[in-house]
Tab-separated table of C-alpha atoms and ligand atoms in Angstrom:
chain	number	residue	atom	x	y	z
W	109	MET	CA	-13.152	12.984	7.690
W	110	LEU	CA	-12.171	9.438	6.817
W	111	PRO	CA	-11.987	6.861	9.612
W	112	GLN	CA	-8.584	5.467	10.609
W	113	THR	CA	-7.510	2.734	8.192
W	114	LEU	CA	-5.805	0.972	11.074
W	115	GLU	CA	-5.023	1.832	14.681
W	116	TRP	CA	-3.521	0.262	17.762
W	117	ILE	CA	-5.883	0.269	20.708
W	118	GLY	CA	-4.323	0.446	24.176
W	119	GLY	CA	-0.779	-0.050	25.424
W	120	PRO	CA	1.763	-2.836	24.818
W	121	ARG	CA	-0.892	-5.423	25.674
W	122	GLY	CA	-3.437	-3.795	23.379
W	123	HIS	CA	-4.631	-4.870	19.959
W	124	LEU	CA	-4.949	-3.857	16.312
W	125	ARG	CA	-8.178	-2.471	14.891
W	126	LEU	CA	-8.643	-1.958	11.168
W	127	ILE	CA	-11.303	-1.232	8.593
W	128	ASP	CA	-12.481	-4.447	6.927
W	129	GLN	CA	-11.991	-3.195	3.361
W	130	THR	CA	-13.602	-6.291	1.871
W	131	LEU	CA	-16.991	-4.912	3.038
W	132	LEU	CA	-16.667	-1.447	1.504
W	133	PRO	CA	-18.481	0.417	0.087
W	134	GLU	CA	-21.620	-1.283	1.422
W	135	ARG	CA	-20.580	-1.502	5.055
W	136	LEU	CA	-17.996	0.381	7.076
W	137	GLU	CA	-17.007	-2.081	9.785
W	138	MET	CA	-13.918	-2.499	11.889
W	139	ILE	CA	-12.248	-5.783	12.753
W	140	ASP	CA	-10.107	-6.419	15.806
W	141	CYS	CA	-6.919	-8.457	15.540
W	142	TRP	CA	-5.712	-10.097	18.746
W	143	THR	CA	-3.082	-12.507	17.394
W	144	PRO	CA	-0.469	-12.510	14.609
W	145	GLU	CA	-2.713	-15.047	12.841
W	146	ASP	CA	-5.563	-12.506	12.860
W	147	ALA	CA	-3.240	-9.915	11.285
W	148	TRP	CA	-1.929	-12.462	8.735
W	149	GLN	CA	-5.489	-13.331	7.715
W	150	ALA	CA	-6.475	-9.673	7.433
W	151	ILE	CA	-3.529	-9.033	5.085
W	152	LYS	CA	-4.043	-12.217	3.070
W	153	ARG	CA	-7.750	-11.694	2.416
W	154	LEU	CA	-7.238	-7.955	1.717
W	155	ALA	CA	-9.199	-6.668	4.717
W	156	VAL	CA	-6.143	-4.419	4.964
W	157	ARG	CA	-4.274	-3.841	1.715
W	158	GLY	CA	-2.118	-1.321	-0.099
W	159	ALA	CA	1.661	-1.478	0.304
W	160	PRO	CA	2.214	0.956	3.212
W	161	ALA	CA	-0.844	-0.263	5.152
W	162	ILE	CA	0.311	-3.879	4.826
W	163	GLY	CA	3.695	-2.941	6.329
W	164	ILE	CA	2.093	-1.082	9.233
W	165	ALA	CA	-0.347	-3.938	9.910
W	166	ALA	CA	2.525	-6.458	9.922
W	167	ALA	CA	4.546	-4.346	12.374
W	168	TYR	CA	1.575	-4.230	14.749
W	169	GLY	CA	1.017	-7.929	14.011
W	170	VAL	CA	4.361	-8.739	15.661
W	171	CYS	CA	3.300	-6.701	18.716
W	172	LEU	CA	0.327	-9.059	19.022
W	173	ALA	CA	2.756	-11.960	19.510
W	174	VAL	CA	3.938	-10.559	22.848
W	175	ARG	CA	0.644	-9.343	24.346
W	176	GLU	CA	0.300	-12.423	26.547
W	177	ASP	CA	4.004	-12.898	27.230
W	178	PRO	CA	5.719	-9.510	26.860
W	179	ARG	CA	9.285	-10.896	27.068
W	180	ASN	CA	8.972	-13.665	24.485
W	181	VAL	CA	11.524	-12.751	21.780
W	182	ALA	CA	11.187	-16.154	20.090
W	183	SER	CA	7.472	-15.705	19.676
W	184	ALA	CA	8.003	-12.213	18.198
W	185	ARG	CA	10.605	-13.564	15.754
W	186	ALA	CA	8.311	-16.391	14.699
W	187	ALA	CA	5.491	-13.888	14.156
W	188	ALA	CA	7.731	-11.699	11.964
W	189	ASP	CA	8.688	-14.703	9.817
W	190	TYR	CA	5.083	-15.813	9.609
W	191	LEU	CA	3.701	-12.378	8.669
W	192	ALA	CA	6.322	-12.164	5.904
W	193	THR	CA	4.536	-15.068	4.180
W	194	SER	CA	1.220	-13.209	3.849
W	195	ARG	CA	1.789	-11.433	0.511
W	196	PRO	CA	4.923	-11.378	-1.678
W	197	THR	CA	4.901	-8.221	-3.822
W	198	ALA	CA	4.658	-5.103	-1.644
W	199	VAL	CA	8.160	-4.529	-0.288
W	200	ASN	CA	6.832	-2.335	2.517
W	201	LEU	CA	5.863	-5.559	4.291
W	202	PHE	CA	9.468	-6.792	4.396
W	203	TRP	CA	10.815	-3.317	5.066
W	204	ALA	CA	8.599	-2.917	8.151
W	205	LEU	CA	9.360	-6.429	9.396
W	206	ASP	CA	13.102	-5.813	9.023
W	207	ARG	CA	12.766	-2.740	11.213
W	208	ILE	CA	10.902	-4.796	13.785
W	209	ARG	CA	13.575	-7.529	13.641
W	210	ARG	CA	16.240	-4.929	14.383
W	211	VAL	CA	14.354	-4.074	17.591
W	212	LEU	CA	14.506	-7.778	18.497
W	213	ASP	CA	18.235	-7.887	17.688
W	214	ARG	CA	18.919	-4.893	19.941
W	215	TYR	CA	16.852	-6.416	22.724
W	216	GLU	CA	18.810	-9.651	22.559
W	217	GLU	CA	22.152	-7.844	22.359
W	218	ASN	CA	21.247	-6.181	25.659
W	219	ALA	CA	20.479	-9.560	27.191
W	220	THR	CA	22.722	-8.728	30.125
W	221	SER	CA	20.129	-6.248	31.393
W	222	ASP	CA	17.560	-7.800	33.641
W	223	HIS	CA	14.322	-7.907	31.692
W	224	SER	CA	12.719	-10.446	33.953
W	225	GLU	CA	10.256	-8.061	35.516
W	226	ASP	CA	9.476	-5.625	32.736
W	227	ASP	CA	7.425	-5.242	29.582
W	228	SER	CA	10.249	-3.521	27.739
W	229	LEU	CA	10.245	-5.810	24.689
W	230	ALA	CA	6.528	-5.312	24.104
W	231	ALA	CA	6.932	-1.578	24.716
W	232	GLU	CA	9.883	-1.301	22.320
W	233	LEU	CA	8.105	-3.260	19.602
W	234	LEU	CA	5.050	-1.073	19.946
W	235	ARG	CA	7.187	2.073	19.889
W	236	GLU	CA	8.758	0.958	16.593
W	237	ALA	CA	5.391	-0.003	15.067
W	238	VAL	CA	3.907	3.368	16.055
W	239	GLU	CA	6.955	5.106	14.581
W	240	ILE	CA	6.522	3.193	11.285
W	241	HIS	CA	2.869	4.266	11.318
W	242	GLU	CA	3.610	7.924	12.133
W	243	GLU	CA	6.463	8.052	9.647
W	244	ASP	CA	4.056	6.900	6.931
W	245	ARG	CA	1.691	9.784	7.736
W	246	ARG	CA	4.569	12.218	7.246
W	247	ARG	CA	5.695	10.498	4.054
W	248	CYS	CA	2.192	10.566	2.530
W	249	HIS	CA	1.740	14.273	3.202
W	250	SER	CA	5.191	14.950	1.785
W	251	ILE	CA	4.307	13.005	-1.401
W	252	GLY	CA	1.204	15.179	-1.720
W	253	ARG	CA	3.263	18.349	-1.481
W	254	TRP	CA	5.863	17.181	-4.022
W	255	GLY	CA	3.274	15.870	-6.460
W	256	ALA	CA	0.520	18.488	-6.480
W	257	PRO	CA	2.424	21.011	-8.656
W	258	LEU	CA	2.839	18.319	-11.342
W	259	ILE	CA	-0.922	18.059	-11.878
W	260	ALA	CA	-1.762	21.694	-11.084
W	261	GLY	CA	-2.948	22.480	-14.614
W	262	CYS	CA	-5.107	19.357	-15.044
W	263	ARG	CA	-8.874	19.292	-15.406
W	264	GLY	CA	-8.982	15.523	-15.041
W	265	VAL	CA	-6.637	12.805	-13.793
W	266	LEU	CA	-6.919	9.056	-13.987
W	267	THR	CA	-5.918	6.617	-11.268
W	268	HIS	CA	-5.858	2.829	-10.997
W	269	CYS	CA	-6.577	0.644	-7.966
W	270	ASN	CA	-6.563	2.392	-4.587
W	271	ALA	CA	-3.480	4.261	-3.463
W	272	GLY	CA	-5.340	6.430	-1.001
W	273	ALA	CA	-5.925	6.790	2.726
W	274	LEU	CA	-7.230	3.225	2.805
W	275	ALA	CA	-3.921	1.917	1.451
W	276	THR	CA	-1.746	3.861	3.902
W	277	SER	CA	-1.763	5.443	7.352
W	278	GLU	CA	-3.794	8.333	5.911
W	279	TYR	CA	-3.970	10.619	2.839
W	280	GLY	CA	-2.436	8.041	0.484
W	281	THR	CA	0.263	8.237	-2.166
W	282	ALA	CA	-1.329	8.745	-5.608
W	283	LEU	CA	-4.420	10.127	-3.884
W	284	ALA	CA	-2.256	12.361	-1.650
W	285	VAL	CA	-1.167	14.104	-4.850
W	286	ILE	CA	-4.810	14.390	-5.893
W	287	TYR	CA	-6.058	15.553	-2.450
W	288	GLN	CA	-3.316	18.168	-2.309
W	289	ALA	CA	-4.007	19.428	-5.869
W	290	HIS	CA	-7.739	19.474	-5.112
W	291	ARG	CA	-7.147	22.060	-2.354
W	292	SER	CA	-6.195	24.687	-4.905
W	293	ASN	CA	-8.300	23.230	-7.745
W	294	PRO	CA	-11.642	22.002	-6.330
W	295	GLN	CA	-12.901	21.458	-9.908
W	296	LEU	CA	-10.423	18.615	-10.408
W	297	GLU	CA	-12.121	15.498	-11.790
W	298	VAL	CA	-10.811	12.041	-10.999
W	299	TYR	CA	-11.429	9.025	-13.222
W	300	ALA	CA	-11.038	5.827	-11.202
W	301	ASP	CA	-10.476	2.548	-13.037
W	302	GLU	CA	-12.721	-0.033	-11.397
W	303	THR	CA	-9.655	-2.336	-11.148
W	304	ARG	CA	-10.600	-5.911	-11.933
W	305	PRO	CA	-10.872	-8.422	-10.431
W	306	LEU	CA	-11.364	-7.134	-6.869
W	307	LEU	CA	-12.552	-3.618	-7.724
W	308	GLN	CA	-10.325	-1.602	-5.400
W	309	GLY	CA	-10.905	1.410	-7.680
W	310	ALA	CA	-14.693	1.126	-7.819
W	311	ARG	CA	-15.178	0.094	-4.206
W	312	LEU	CA	-12.403	1.918	-2.354
W	313	THR	CA	-11.047	4.851	-4.383
W	314	ALA	CA	-14.565	5.966	-5.326
W	315	TRP	CA	-15.682	5.618	-1.687
W	316	GLU	CA	-12.859	7.572	-0.140
W	317	LEU	CA	-12.881	10.341	-2.771
W	318	GLN	CA	-16.646	10.689	-2.390
W	319	GLN	CA	-16.287	10.878	1.417
W	320	SER	CA	-13.620	13.539	0.929
W	321	GLY	CA	-15.667	15.669	-1.463
W	322	VAL	CA	-13.544	15.015	-4.548
W	323	ASP	CA	-15.389	14.633	-7.860
W	324	VAL	CA	-14.927	11.013	-8.952
W	325	THR	CA	-16.159	9.011	-11.950
W	326	VAL	CA	-15.687	5.245	-12.117
W	327	ILE	CA	-14.855	3.603	-15.438
W	328	CYS	CA	-14.254	-0.021	-16.378
W	329	ASP	CA	-10.548	-0.733	-16.867
W	330	SER	CA	-11.134	-1.220	-20.584
W	331	MET	CA	-12.394	2.368	-20.906
W	332	ALA	CA	-9.182	4.125	-19.866
W	333	ALA	CA	-7.791	4.514	-23.405
W	334	GLN	CA	-11.090	5.939	-24.641
W	335	VAL	CA	-11.202	8.418	-21.750
W	336	MET	CA	-7.701	9.558	-22.746
W	337	ARG	CA	-8.647	9.816	-26.405
W	338	GLU	CA	-11.634	11.986	-25.490
W	339	GLY	CA	-9.263	14.381	-23.684
W	340	ARG	CA	-10.891	13.902	-20.286
W	341	VAL	CA	-7.625	13.420	-18.401
W	342	GLN	CA	-4.329	15.279	-18.620
W	343	ALA	CA	-2.347	13.029	-16.267
W	344	VAL	CA	-2.304	9.576	-14.705
W	345	VAL	CA	-1.224	9.086	-11.083
W	346	VAL	CA	-0.891	5.609	-9.588
W	347	GLY	CA	0.762	4.024	-6.560
W	348	ALA	CA	3.334	1.239	-6.396
W	349	ASP	CA	4.005	-1.930	-4.429
W	350	ARG	CA	7.693	-2.283	-5.176
W	351	ILE	CA	10.055	-0.123	-7.222
W	352	ALA	CA	13.370	-1.538	-8.446
W	353	ALA	CA	16.677	0.357	-8.481
W	354	ASN	CA	16.143	1.435	-12.110
W	355	GLY	CA	12.630	2.787	-11.411
W	356	ASP	CA	10.612	-0.105	-12.875
W	357	ALA	CA	7.460	-0.116	-10.753
W	358	ALA	CA	5.145	-2.961	-9.757
W	359	ASN	CA	1.551	-1.969	-9.073
W	360	LYS	CA	-1.924	-3.465	-9.311
W	361	ILE	CA	-2.548	-5.544	-12.438
W	362	GLY	CA	-3.665	-3.287	-15.273
W	363	THR	CA	-1.317	-0.422	-14.411
W	364	TYR	CA	1.093	-1.367	-17.217
W	365	ALA	CA	-1.698	-1.175	-19.807
W	366	VAL	CA	-2.681	2.265	-18.492
W	367	ALA	CA	0.941	3.427	-18.861
W	368	ILE	CA	1.062	2.195	-22.473
W	369	ALA	CA	-2.197	3.997	-23.255
W	370	ALA	CA	-0.943	7.172	-21.581
W	371	ARG	CA	2.273	7.097	-23.645
W	372	HIS	CA	0.260	6.668	-26.851
W	373	HIS	CA	-1.843	9.711	-25.991
W	374	GLY	CA	1.086	11.862	-24.805
W	375	ILE	CA	-0.278	11.998	-21.264
W	376	PRO	CA	2.209	12.103	-18.340
W	377	PHE	CA	2.211	8.953	-16.237
W	378	TYR	CA	3.232	9.491	-12.600
W	379	VAL	CA	3.964	6.891	-9.942
W	380	ALA	CA	3.641	8.131	-6.356
W	381	ALA	CA	5.292	6.097	-3.597
W	382	PRO	CA	7.156	6.505	-0.321
W	383	THR	CA	10.851	5.662	-0.244
W	384	SER	CA	9.877	2.579	1.807
W	385	THR	CA	8.458	1.123	-1.452
W	386	PHE	CA	11.870	1.073	-3.163
W	387	ASP	CA	13.797	-2.179	-3.290
W	388	LEU	CA	17.293	-1.141	-4.299
W	389	THR	CA	18.468	-4.764	-4.050
W	390	LEU	CA	16.677	-5.455	-7.348
W	391	PRO	CA	18.365	-3.965	-10.442
W	392	SER	CA	15.156	-4.070	-12.493
W	393	GLY	CA	11.487	-4.943	-12.290
W	394	ASP	CA	12.105	-8.383	-13.821
W	395	ALA	CA	13.069	-9.642	-10.358
W	396	ILE	CA	9.967	-8.355	-8.555
W	397	PRO	CA	7.907	-11.302	-7.267
W	398	ILE	CA	4.378	-11.147	-8.633
W	399	GLU	CA	1.622	-12.465	-6.389
W	400	GLN	CA	-0.611	-15.081	-7.998
W	401	ARG	CA	-4.055	-15.177	-6.433
W	402	GLU	CA	-6.902	-17.666	-6.331
W	403	PRO	CA	-8.736	-18.393	-9.637
W	404	GLU	CA	-12.077	-17.861	-7.844
W	405	GLU	CA	-11.408	-14.114	-7.696
W	406	VAL	CA	-11.739	-14.051	-11.497
W	407	ALA	CA	-14.157	-16.935	-12.043
W	408	GLN	CA	-16.556	-16.063	-9.234
W	409	PRO	CA	-16.060	-12.420	-8.304
W	410	PHE	CA	-17.971	-11.564	-5.116
W	411	GLY	CA	-19.657	-14.967	-5.204
W	412	VAL	CA	-21.193	-14.683	-8.709
W	413	ARG	CA	-19.910	-17.181	-11.276
W	414	THR	CA	-18.874	-15.348	-14.470
W	415	VAL	CA	-16.619	-18.012	-16.052
W	416	PRO	CA	-17.724	-21.581	-16.835
W	417	ALA	CA	-16.634	-24.040	-14.166
W	418	GLY	CA	-13.457	-25.895	-15.180
W	419	VAL	CA	-12.066	-23.151	-17.460
W	420	ALA	CA	-8.444	-22.231	-16.685
W	421	ILE	CA	-7.816	-18.882	-15.003
W	422	TYR	CA	-4.610	-16.848	-14.795
W	423	ASN	CA	-4.702	-14.297	-11.980
W	424	PRO	CA	-1.507	-12.291	-11.416
W	425	ALA	CA	-2.305	-9.542	-8.895
W	426	PHE	CA	0.383	-7.099	-10.092
W	427	ASP	CA	2.296	-6.067	-13.190
W	428	VAL	CA	5.486	-4.112	-13.753
W	429	THR	CA	5.586	-0.813	-15.616
W	430	PRO	CA	9.038	-0.288	-17.165
W	431	ASN	CA	10.816	2.939	-16.271
W	432	GLU	CA	10.683	4.303	-19.835
W	433	LEU	CA	6.888	4.620	-19.558
W	434	ILE	CA	7.030	6.546	-16.266
W	435	THR	CA	7.263	10.325	-16.573
W	436	ALA	CA	8.299	10.780	-12.930
W	437	ILE	CA	8.188	9.018	-9.580
W	438	ILE	CA	6.881	11.230	-6.793
W	439	THR	CA	8.398	10.251	-3.444
W	440	ASP	CA	8.429	11.745	0.030
W	441	GLN	CA	12.049	12.794	-0.610
W	442	GLY	CA	11.446	14.494	-3.945
W	443	VAL	CA	10.592	13.844	-7.570
W	444	ILE	CA	12.597	11.343	-9.633
W	445	GLN	CA	12.736	12.569	-13.220
W	446	PRO	CA	13.891	11.193	-15.561
W	447	VAL	CA	13.243	7.756	-14.165
W	448	ASP	CA	16.513	5.835	-14.277
W	449	ALA	CA	18.952	4.197	-11.875
W	450	ALA	CA	21.043	7.360	-11.410
W	451	GLN	CA	18.064	9.536	-10.486
W	452	VAL	CA	16.611	6.852	-8.215
W	453	ALA	CA	19.941	6.637	-6.372
W	454	ALA	CA	20.118	10.415	-6.110
W	455	VAL	CA	16.708	10.738	-4.440
W	456	VAL	CA	16.412	7.492	-2.487
W	457	ALA	CA	19.395	7.777	-0.190
W	458	GLU	CA	18.689	4.884	2.165
W	459	PRO	CA	18.801	1.420	0.596
W	460	THR	CA	15.808	-0.728	1.487
W	461	PRO	CA	16.729	-3.535	3.912
W	462	THR	CA	16.889	-7.032	2.430
W	463	ALA	CA	13.522	-7.811	0.964
W	464	ALA	CA	12.367	-11.396	0.960
W	465	GLY	CA	9.719	-12.671	-1.380
A	798	MRU	O1	-3.825	-5.850	-3.895
A	798	MRU	P1	-3.784	-4.488	-3.261
A	798	MRU	O2	-5.132	-3.875	-3.102
A	798	MRU	O3	-2.994	-4.504	-1.968
A	798	MRU	O4	-2.967	-3.607	-4.292
A	798	MRU	C1	-2.721	-2.268	-3.955
A	798	MRU	C2	-2.026	-1.500	-4.995
A	798	MRU	O5	-1.645	-2.009	-6.027
A	798	MRU	C3	-1.716	-0.060	-4.670
A	798	MRU	O6	-1.731	0.715	-5.824
A	798	MRU	C4	-0.319	0.027	-4.050
A	798	MRU	O7	-0.204	-0.864	-2.962
A	798	MRU	C5	-0.002	1.378	-3.594
A	798	MRU	S1	-0.831	1.793	-2.099
A	798	MRU	C6	-0.400	3.332	-1.629
């Protein structure tokens, strides 16, 4: 069984523990976050990453703001604003923080009650964070159930980045579909793109599939089209960080190229994501903010210089796959197919709260 990607230890004055994903696959180590700054750093440097996991970590991150002073609404609000600055693309971050802010609003609206002697703010924040966490478990398993029939006849599937247990509460989104299909088809082979520049596919997807007993083969990103041409995969399943109202989907850089290759080879391209990843305030993917990361990640990956010093680097962390390249979006509420604004609206009933970024 895989270890918990992240967990809250203790009661309202407890703390957040998470797997330091920057150390995988060499070392499986946990880090403890005691302050919102600790949580912000963990998100920023990708110790915890993947859209749903970022949202859960941020929700717990606000709880850390009231551990010392469990009635300090201002400190909780400041922490929510601060955590929202950690990464711009995954909408789950803003979605989770909006839910937490609504707890703060309710608490302040009830200001007439005497809170002077209780820990109710800290307790209510923690209750909401735990609910966000638990809800994600349910959503991931539901995605698995909706998606597995779509890849039931496949011998091989290709995935990009890591949209697995490590990116969520557990089970994953794209990998939930794969784990669920693997139950009835243990021969299923997974091709994992290594996912340059930070190798989430090679380091994380390969690690968690291996731990889970799923047959996995790592390929360089540039090999995906050849793997399709050789007939090794019959479907692609990837996750998403933010999906616009028309179904355009942002995911890890390189996903768009995989979708183009899949279309060329007549291979279905599925996006798997919880409804908390939809941003219905954006009409199309053009408006999705794309995170730009440090040049060193490309020039000196894992401390080894691979680009001459002084050469310019462009390092967008995500790209947007247009809806016409997506065969279906697998959500916890059902499958969106064809992928267009009408079908998105039909399946995703609840609009996502205002998403900053
Ligand atoms: O930069 P990362 O590692 O946070 O990027 C993660 C991805 O792109 C995932 O595919 C996405 O968040 C979906 S996670 C279920």
